[in-house]
Coordinates of C-alpha atoms in Angstrom, one line a residue:
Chain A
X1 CA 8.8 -21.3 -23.4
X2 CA 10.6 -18.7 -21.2
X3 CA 14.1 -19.3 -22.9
X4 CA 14.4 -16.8 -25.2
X5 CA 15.0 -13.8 -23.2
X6 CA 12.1 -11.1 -24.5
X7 CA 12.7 -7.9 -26.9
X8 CA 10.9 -5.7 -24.2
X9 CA 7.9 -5.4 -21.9
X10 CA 4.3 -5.0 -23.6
X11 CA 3.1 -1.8 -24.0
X12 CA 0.4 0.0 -22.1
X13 CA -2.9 0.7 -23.0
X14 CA -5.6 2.9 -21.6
X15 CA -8.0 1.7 -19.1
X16 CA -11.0 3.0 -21.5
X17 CA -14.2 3.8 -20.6
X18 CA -15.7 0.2 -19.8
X19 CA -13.3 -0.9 -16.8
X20 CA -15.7 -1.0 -14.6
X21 CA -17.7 -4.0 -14.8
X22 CA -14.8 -5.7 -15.2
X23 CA -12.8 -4.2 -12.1
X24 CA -15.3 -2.3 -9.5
X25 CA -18.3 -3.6 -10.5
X26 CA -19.9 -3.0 -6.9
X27 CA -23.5 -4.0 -7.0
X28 CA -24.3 -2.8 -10.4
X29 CA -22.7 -6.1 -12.7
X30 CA -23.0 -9.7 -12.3
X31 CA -18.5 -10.1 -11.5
X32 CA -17.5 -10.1 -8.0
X33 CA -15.2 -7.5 -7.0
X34 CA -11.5 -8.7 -6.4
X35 CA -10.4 -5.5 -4.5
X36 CA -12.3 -2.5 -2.7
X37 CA -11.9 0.7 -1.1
X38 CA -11.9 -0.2 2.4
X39 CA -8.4 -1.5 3.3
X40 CA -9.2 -2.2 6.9
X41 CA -9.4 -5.4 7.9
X42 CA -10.7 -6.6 11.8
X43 CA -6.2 -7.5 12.4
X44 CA -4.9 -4.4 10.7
X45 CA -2.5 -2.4 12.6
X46 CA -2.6 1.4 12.8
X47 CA -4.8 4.7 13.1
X48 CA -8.4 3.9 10.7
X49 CA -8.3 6.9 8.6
X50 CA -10.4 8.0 5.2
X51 CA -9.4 9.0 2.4
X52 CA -11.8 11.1 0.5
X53 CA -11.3 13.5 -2.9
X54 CA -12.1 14.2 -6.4
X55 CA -10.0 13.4 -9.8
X56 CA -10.0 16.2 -12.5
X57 CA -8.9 16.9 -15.9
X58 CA -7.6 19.8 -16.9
X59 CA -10.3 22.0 -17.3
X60 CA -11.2 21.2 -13.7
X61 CA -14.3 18.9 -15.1
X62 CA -14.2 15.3 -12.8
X63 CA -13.9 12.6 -14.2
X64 CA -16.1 10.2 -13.1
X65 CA -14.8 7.2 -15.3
X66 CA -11.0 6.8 -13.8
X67 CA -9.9 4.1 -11.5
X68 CA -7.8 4.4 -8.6
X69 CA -5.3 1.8 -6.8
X70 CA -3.3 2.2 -3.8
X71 CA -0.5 0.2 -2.2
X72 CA 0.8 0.7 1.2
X73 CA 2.7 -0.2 4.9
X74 CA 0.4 -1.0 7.6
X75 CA 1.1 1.1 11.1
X76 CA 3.7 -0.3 11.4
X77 CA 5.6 0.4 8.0
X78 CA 5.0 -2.9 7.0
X79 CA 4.2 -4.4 3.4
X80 CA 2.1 -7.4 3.1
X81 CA 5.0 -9.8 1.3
X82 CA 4.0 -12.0 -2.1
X83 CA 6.6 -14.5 -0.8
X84 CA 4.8 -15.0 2.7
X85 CA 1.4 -14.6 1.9
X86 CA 0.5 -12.8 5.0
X87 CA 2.1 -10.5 7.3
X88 CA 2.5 -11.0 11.1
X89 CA -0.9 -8.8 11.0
X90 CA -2.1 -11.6 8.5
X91 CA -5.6 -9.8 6.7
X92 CA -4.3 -6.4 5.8
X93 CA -2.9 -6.6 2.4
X94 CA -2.3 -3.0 1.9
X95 CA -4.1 -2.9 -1.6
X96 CA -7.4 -0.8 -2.4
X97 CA -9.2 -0.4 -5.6
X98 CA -12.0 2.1 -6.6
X99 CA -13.1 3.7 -9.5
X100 CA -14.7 7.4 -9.1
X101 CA -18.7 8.2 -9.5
X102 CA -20.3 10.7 -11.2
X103 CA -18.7 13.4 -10.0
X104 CA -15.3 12.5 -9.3
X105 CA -15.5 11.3 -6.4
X106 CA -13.5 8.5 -4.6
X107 CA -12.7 7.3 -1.0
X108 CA -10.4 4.8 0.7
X109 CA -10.8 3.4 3.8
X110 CA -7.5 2.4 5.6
X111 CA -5.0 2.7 8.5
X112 CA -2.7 5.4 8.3
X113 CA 1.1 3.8 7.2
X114 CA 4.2 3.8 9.6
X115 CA 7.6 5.1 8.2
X116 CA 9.0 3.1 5.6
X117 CA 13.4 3.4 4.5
X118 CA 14.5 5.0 1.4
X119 CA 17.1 2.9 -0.6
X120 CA 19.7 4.6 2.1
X121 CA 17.9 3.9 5.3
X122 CA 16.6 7.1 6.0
X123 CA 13.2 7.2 7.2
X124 CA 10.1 8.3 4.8
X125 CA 7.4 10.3 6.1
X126 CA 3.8 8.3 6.1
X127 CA 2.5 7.6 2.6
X128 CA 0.4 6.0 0.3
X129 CA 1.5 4.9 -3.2
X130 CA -1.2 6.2 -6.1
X131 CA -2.3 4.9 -9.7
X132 CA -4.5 6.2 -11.6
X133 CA -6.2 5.0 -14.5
X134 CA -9.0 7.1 -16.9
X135 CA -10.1 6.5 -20.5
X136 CA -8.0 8.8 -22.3
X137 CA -4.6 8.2 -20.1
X138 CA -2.3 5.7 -22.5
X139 CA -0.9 5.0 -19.1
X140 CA -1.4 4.9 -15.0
X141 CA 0.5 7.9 -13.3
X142 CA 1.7 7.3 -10.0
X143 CA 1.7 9.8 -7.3
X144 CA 2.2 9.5 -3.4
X145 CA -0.4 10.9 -0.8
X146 CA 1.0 12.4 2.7
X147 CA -0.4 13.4 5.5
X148 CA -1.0 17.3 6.6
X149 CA 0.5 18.0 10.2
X150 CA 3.0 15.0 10.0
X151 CA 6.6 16.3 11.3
X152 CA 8.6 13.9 9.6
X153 CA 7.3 15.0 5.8
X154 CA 10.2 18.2 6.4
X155 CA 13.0 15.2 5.9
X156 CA 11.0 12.8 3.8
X157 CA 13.2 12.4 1.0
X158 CA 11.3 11.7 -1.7
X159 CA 8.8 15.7 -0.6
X160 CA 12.8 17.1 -1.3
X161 CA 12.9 16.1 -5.0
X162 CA 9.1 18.2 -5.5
X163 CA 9.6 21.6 -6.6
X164 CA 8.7 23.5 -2.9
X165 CA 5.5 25.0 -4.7
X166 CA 4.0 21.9 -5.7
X167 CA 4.7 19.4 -2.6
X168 CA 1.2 20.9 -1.6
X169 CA -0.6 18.7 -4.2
X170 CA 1.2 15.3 -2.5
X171 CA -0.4 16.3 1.4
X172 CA -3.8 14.8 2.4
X173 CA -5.8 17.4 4.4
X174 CA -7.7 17.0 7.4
X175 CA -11.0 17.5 6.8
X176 CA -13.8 16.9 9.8
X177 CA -13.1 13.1 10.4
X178 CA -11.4 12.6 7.4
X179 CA -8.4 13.9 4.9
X180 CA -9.1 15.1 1.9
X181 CA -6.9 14.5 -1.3
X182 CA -7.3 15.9 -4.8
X183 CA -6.2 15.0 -7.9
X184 CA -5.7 17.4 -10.8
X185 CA -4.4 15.3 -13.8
X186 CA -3.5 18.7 -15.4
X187 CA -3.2 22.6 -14.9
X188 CA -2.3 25.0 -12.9
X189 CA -3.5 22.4 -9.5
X190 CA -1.7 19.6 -11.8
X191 CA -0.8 16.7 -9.0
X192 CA 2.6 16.1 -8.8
X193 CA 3.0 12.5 -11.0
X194 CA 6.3 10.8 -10.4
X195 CA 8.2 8.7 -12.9
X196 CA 9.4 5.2 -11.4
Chain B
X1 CA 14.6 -12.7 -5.7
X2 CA 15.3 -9.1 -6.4
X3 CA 14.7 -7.5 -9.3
X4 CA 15.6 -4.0 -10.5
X5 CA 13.0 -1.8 -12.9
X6 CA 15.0 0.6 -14.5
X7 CA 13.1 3.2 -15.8
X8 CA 14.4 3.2 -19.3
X9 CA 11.9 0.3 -19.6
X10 CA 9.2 2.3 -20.0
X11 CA 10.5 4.3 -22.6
X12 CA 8.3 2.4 -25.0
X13 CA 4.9 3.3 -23.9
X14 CA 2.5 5.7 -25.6
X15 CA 2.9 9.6 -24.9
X16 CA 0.5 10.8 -22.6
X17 CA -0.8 13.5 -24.8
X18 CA -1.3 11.7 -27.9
X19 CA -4.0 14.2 -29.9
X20 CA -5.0 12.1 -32.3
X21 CA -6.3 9.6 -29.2
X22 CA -8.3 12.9 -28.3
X23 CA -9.1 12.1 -24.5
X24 CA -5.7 12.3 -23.8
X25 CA -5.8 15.8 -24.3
X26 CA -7.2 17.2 -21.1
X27 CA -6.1 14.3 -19.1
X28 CA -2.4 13.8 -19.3
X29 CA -0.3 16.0 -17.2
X30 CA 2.0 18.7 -18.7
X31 CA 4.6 19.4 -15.8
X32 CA 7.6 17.0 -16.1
X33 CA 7.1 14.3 -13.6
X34 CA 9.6 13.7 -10.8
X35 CA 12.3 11.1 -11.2
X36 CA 12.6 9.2 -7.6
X37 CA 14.9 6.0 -6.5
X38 CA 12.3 3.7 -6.5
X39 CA 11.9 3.1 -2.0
X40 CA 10.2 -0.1 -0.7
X41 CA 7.0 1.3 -1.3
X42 CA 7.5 0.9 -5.1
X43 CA 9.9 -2.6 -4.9
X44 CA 6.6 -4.6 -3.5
X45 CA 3.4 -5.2 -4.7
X46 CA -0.1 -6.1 -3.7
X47 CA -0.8 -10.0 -2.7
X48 CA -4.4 -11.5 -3.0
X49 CA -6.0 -14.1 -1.3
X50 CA -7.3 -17.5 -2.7
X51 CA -10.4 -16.3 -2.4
X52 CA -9.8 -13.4 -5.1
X53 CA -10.0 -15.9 -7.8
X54 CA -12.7 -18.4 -7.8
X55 CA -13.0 -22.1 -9.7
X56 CA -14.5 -20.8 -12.9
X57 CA -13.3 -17.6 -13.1
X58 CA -11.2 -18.1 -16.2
X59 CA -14.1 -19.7 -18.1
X60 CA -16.3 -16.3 -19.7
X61 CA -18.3 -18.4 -21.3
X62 CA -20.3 -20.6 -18.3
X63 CA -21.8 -17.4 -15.9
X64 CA -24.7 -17.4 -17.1
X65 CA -27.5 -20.1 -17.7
X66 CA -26.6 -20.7 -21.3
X67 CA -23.9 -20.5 -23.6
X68 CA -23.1 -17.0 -25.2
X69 CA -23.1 -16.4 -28.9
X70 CA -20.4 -16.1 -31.0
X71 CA -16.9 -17.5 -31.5
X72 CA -15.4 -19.6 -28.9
X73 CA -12.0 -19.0 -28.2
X74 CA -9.2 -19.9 -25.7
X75 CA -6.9 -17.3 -24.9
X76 CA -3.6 -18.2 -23.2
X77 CA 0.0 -17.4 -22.8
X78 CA 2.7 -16.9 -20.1
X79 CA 3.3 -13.6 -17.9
X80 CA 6.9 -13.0 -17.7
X81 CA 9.3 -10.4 -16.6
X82 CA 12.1 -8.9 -19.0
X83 CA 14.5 -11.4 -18.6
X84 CA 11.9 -14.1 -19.8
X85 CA 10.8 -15.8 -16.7
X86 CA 7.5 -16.7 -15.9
X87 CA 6.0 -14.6 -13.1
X88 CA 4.1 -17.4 -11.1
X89 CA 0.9 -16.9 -8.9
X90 CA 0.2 -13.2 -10.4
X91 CA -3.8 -11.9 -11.2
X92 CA -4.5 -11.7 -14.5
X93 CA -7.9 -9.9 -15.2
X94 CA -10.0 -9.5 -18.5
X95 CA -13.0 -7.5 -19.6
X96 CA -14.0 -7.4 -23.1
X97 CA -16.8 -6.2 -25.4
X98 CA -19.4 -9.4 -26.5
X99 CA -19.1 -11.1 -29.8
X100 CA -21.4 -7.9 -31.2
X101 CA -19.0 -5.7 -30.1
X102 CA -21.0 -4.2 -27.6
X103 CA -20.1 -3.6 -23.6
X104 CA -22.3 -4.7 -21.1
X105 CA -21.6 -1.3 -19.2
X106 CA -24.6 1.1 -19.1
X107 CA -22.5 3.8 -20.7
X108 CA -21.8 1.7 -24.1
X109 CA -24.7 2.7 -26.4
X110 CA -23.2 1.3 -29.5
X111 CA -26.8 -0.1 -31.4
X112 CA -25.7 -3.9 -31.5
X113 CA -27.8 -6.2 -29.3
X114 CA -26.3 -6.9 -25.6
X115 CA -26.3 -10.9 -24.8
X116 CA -27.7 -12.1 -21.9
X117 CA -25.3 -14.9 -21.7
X118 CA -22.0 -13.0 -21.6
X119 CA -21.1 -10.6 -18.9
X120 CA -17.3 -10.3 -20.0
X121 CA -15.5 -10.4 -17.6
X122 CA -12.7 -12.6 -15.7
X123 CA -10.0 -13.6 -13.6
X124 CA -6.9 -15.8 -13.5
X125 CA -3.9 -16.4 -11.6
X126 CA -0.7 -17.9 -13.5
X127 CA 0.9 -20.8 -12.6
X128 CA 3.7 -21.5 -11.2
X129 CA 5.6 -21.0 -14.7
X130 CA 3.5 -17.7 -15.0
X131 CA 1.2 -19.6 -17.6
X132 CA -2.7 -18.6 -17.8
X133 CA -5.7 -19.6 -19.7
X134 CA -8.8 -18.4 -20.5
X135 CA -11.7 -19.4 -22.6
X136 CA -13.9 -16.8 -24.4
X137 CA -15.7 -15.5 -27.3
X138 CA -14.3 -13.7 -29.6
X139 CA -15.3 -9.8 -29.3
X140 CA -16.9 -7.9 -32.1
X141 CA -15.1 -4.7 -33.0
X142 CA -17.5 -1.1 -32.3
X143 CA -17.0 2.2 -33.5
X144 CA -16.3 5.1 -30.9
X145 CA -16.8 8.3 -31.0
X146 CA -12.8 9.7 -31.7
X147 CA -13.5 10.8 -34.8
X148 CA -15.5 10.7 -37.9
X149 CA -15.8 6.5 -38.7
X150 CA -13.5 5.6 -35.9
X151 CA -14.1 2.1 -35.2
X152 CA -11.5 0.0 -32.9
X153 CA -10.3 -3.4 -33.4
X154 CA -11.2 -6.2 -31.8
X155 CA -9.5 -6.3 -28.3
X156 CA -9.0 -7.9 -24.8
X157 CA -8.4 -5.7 -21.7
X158 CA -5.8 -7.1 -19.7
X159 CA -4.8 -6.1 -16.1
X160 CA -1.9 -7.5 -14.8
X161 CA 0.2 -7.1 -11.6
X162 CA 3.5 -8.6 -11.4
X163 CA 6.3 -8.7 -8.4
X164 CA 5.8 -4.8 -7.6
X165 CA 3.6 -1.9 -7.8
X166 CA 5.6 -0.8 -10.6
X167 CA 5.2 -4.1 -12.7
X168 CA 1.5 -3.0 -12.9
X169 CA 0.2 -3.1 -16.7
X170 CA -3.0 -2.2 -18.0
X171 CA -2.7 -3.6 -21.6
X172 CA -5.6 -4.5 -24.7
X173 CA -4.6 -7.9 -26.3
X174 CA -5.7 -7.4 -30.2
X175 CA -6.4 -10.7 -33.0
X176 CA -3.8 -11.1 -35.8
X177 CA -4.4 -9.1 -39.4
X178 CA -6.8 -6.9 -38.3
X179 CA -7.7 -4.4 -41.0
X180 CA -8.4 -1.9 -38.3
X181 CA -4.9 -1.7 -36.9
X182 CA -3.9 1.5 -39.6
X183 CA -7.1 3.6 -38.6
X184 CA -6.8 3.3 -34.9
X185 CA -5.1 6.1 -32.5
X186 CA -5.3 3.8 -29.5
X187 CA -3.0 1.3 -31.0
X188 CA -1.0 3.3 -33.0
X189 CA -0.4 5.5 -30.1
X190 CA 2.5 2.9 -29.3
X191 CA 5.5 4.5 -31.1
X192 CA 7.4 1.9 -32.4
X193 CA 5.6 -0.8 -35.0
X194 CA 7.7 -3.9 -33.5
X195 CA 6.4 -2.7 -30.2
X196 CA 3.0 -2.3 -31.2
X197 CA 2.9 -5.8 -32.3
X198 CA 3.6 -7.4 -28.9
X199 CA 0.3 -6.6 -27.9
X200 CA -1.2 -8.9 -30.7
X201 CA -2.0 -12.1 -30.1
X202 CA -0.7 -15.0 -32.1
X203 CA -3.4 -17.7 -33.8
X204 CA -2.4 -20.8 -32.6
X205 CA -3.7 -23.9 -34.3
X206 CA -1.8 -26.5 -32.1
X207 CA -3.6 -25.4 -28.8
X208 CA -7.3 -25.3 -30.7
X209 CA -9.4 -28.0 -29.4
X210 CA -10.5 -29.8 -32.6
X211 CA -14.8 -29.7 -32.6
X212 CA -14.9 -27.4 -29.6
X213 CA -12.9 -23.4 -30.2
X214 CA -9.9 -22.3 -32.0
X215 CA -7.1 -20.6 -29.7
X216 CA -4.8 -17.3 -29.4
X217 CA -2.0 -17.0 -27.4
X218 CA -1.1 -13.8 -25.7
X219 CA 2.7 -13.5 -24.2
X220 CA 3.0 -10.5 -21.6
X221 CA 6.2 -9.2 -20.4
X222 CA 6.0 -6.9 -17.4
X223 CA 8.9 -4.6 -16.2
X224 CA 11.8 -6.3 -13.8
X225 CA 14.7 -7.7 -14.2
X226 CA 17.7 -9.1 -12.9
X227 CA 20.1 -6.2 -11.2
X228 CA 22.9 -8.6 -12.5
X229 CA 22.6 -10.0 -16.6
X230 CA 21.6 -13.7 -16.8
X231 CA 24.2 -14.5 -18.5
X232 CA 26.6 -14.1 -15.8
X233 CA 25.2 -15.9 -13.4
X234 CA 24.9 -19.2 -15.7

């Protein structure tokens, strides 16, 4: 079955409008959620933080029918590991799902990550990993949030390789109690999308 | 094991902007994106619990009190990574229009009757040889508003995970020979006609269960591979 090496990977396909009975469902379908928006579990290591924003399409019109995924470190900068099963910190699996509401909104509740290396050892500043999904995206784009105020996002490696004009659209804001984080799937606010 | 996931991978997806697909106008970026080593962050992926997918889950055709109309079907395949091993204990979730072709979600409005026995929706996780199985009816295909008589295949939404966040593939699985292949932007968005075909299923009469449903299988390949070819290491 798994001899003959493949001619490539399968293509993508859009999310579509209809995802979310079959991937948020919340209260509103009988099907059980498999992930949510609140990362924090009773174990998890790190500052609780809240992640709140809006996703928009280029005429600045939200979209109230994309998904969003994260993937991150704990406090500590570390990943929950597929191999292990758990981490030392065993419930906090670093993985959130939600899909936005009518009006674009979205929020994550999670612990704010520690550093995490670069290929070469050097220290990243604090960050979330970011997909996003919508009806009318062939594909998820990926995108990082950061964290306003944090000294080590002047090193971060990965903030260097953004155009200095647009590392704006990858910080998180504090806002009251939480930060607030946009994203602008096009124009002149366009998010900064990375290709990996 | 450590795999690489070379970005020249990807090179076979859909453009973002595809016009004729005419929600990707507005909602595919126009700046170039940034090229990056891929860190940590992007080399692991999520993990779920054993609680993330129940008994039954696999089986759309038993969540309700009775049976669902339409065409049972068993839908089943390996998920493997490019160099053709089976990813073992990944998530593979499904959501699908009923055998009318209409959604249960609030915003489908298509005039074909909902079913109260089918929600459409499920959950697997592979095996340890990456294989998965689910049983189904077979969806109806529905027009959409794209354009004038735009009507899409019959399809399967697939989400799959894989070893990293960058495995992660949102896919539809289509039925073989379907006349509605030439007329539709969302699969002919795929560039390449050989590619375009790995996203459509294969009948397959030696895994039907005689008296009971007939059966598809659905191969998916997700990004990684080997930072060294196979071949040497044999």
């Amino acid at each position: 079955m798994t001899d003959t090496k493949p001619s490539g990977i399968t293509p993508s396909q859009t999310v579509g409008p209809y995802f979310k009975y079959g991937l948020t469902p919340g209260a509103d379908y009988r099907w059980n959620d498999a992930f949510g928006n609140n990362l924090v579990t009773p174990d998890a290591v790190g500052e609780r933080i809240r992640i709140e924003g809006q996703v928009f399409d280029g005429d600045g019109v939200p979209i109230s029918d994309s998904m969003l995924e994260i993937w991150q470190a704990d406090g500590q900068g570390r990943f929950a590991d597929q191999t292990k099963a758990t981490l030392p910190n065993a419930a906090f699996r670093g993985f959130g799902r939600t899909g936005t509401d009518k009006s674009g909104a979205f929020a994550f509740d999670t612990v704010k990550p520690g550093q995490v290396a670069d290929p070469d050892g050097k220290p990243q500043a604090p960050h979330i990993l970011l997909a996003v999904y919508a009806r009318g995206m062939t594909q998820q784009t990926y995108s990082r949030i950061y964290f306003e105020s944090e000294a080590s996002n002047a090193m971060d490696p990965v903030l260097a390789l953004v155009p200095a004009d647009r590392r704006d659209t990858l910080i998180a804001k504090k806002q009251g109690a939480s930060y607030r984080f946009d994203v602008h799937l096009q124009g002149d606010k366009e998010t900064v999308f990375f290709d990996l | 094991m450590t795999l690489v996931y070379p970005r020249e991978s990807n090179s076979i997806h859909a453009p973002r902007p595809y016009p004729a697909y005419r929600s990707t106008v507005k909602r595919s970026p126009q700046k170039p994106l940034v090229i990056m080593r891929h860190t940590m962050s992007e080399l692991t992926g999520p993990v779920y619990g054993q609680e993330t997918v129940r008994d039954n889950d696999h089986d759309l055709t038993i969540q309700h009190d009775g049976e669902p109309l339409g065409e049972r079907i068993i839908v089943h395949g390996y998920v493997k990574d490019e160099d053709g091993r089976g990813v073992a204990n990944t998530l593979v979730e499904v959501w699908q229009a009923n055998a009318c072709g209409r959604y249960i979600h609030v915003v489908d409005q298509h005039p074909a009757p909902l079913d109260p026995n089918f929600t459409g929706a499920g959950r697997a996780k592979t095996d340890d040889k990456g294989y998965f199985r689910f049983i189904t009816i077979k969806p109806g295909a529905y027009p959409w508003g794209n354009h004038h008589n735009a009507w899409r295949p019959a399809h399967i939404h697939f989400s799959v995970f894989g070893h990293s966040f960058v495995s992660r593939l949102v896919t539809q699985m289509y039925f073989p020979n379907d006349p509605l292949f030439a007329f539709d932007p969302i699969y002919n968005s795929i560039p390449d006609e050989s590619v375009r075909r790995r996203m459509v299923s294969s009948f397959d009469l030696d895994n039907t269960k005689p008296d009971w449903a007939l059966c598809y299988r659905f191969d998916i390949v997700l990004r990684g591979r080997d930072a060294t070819p196979m071949e040497s290491k044999r």
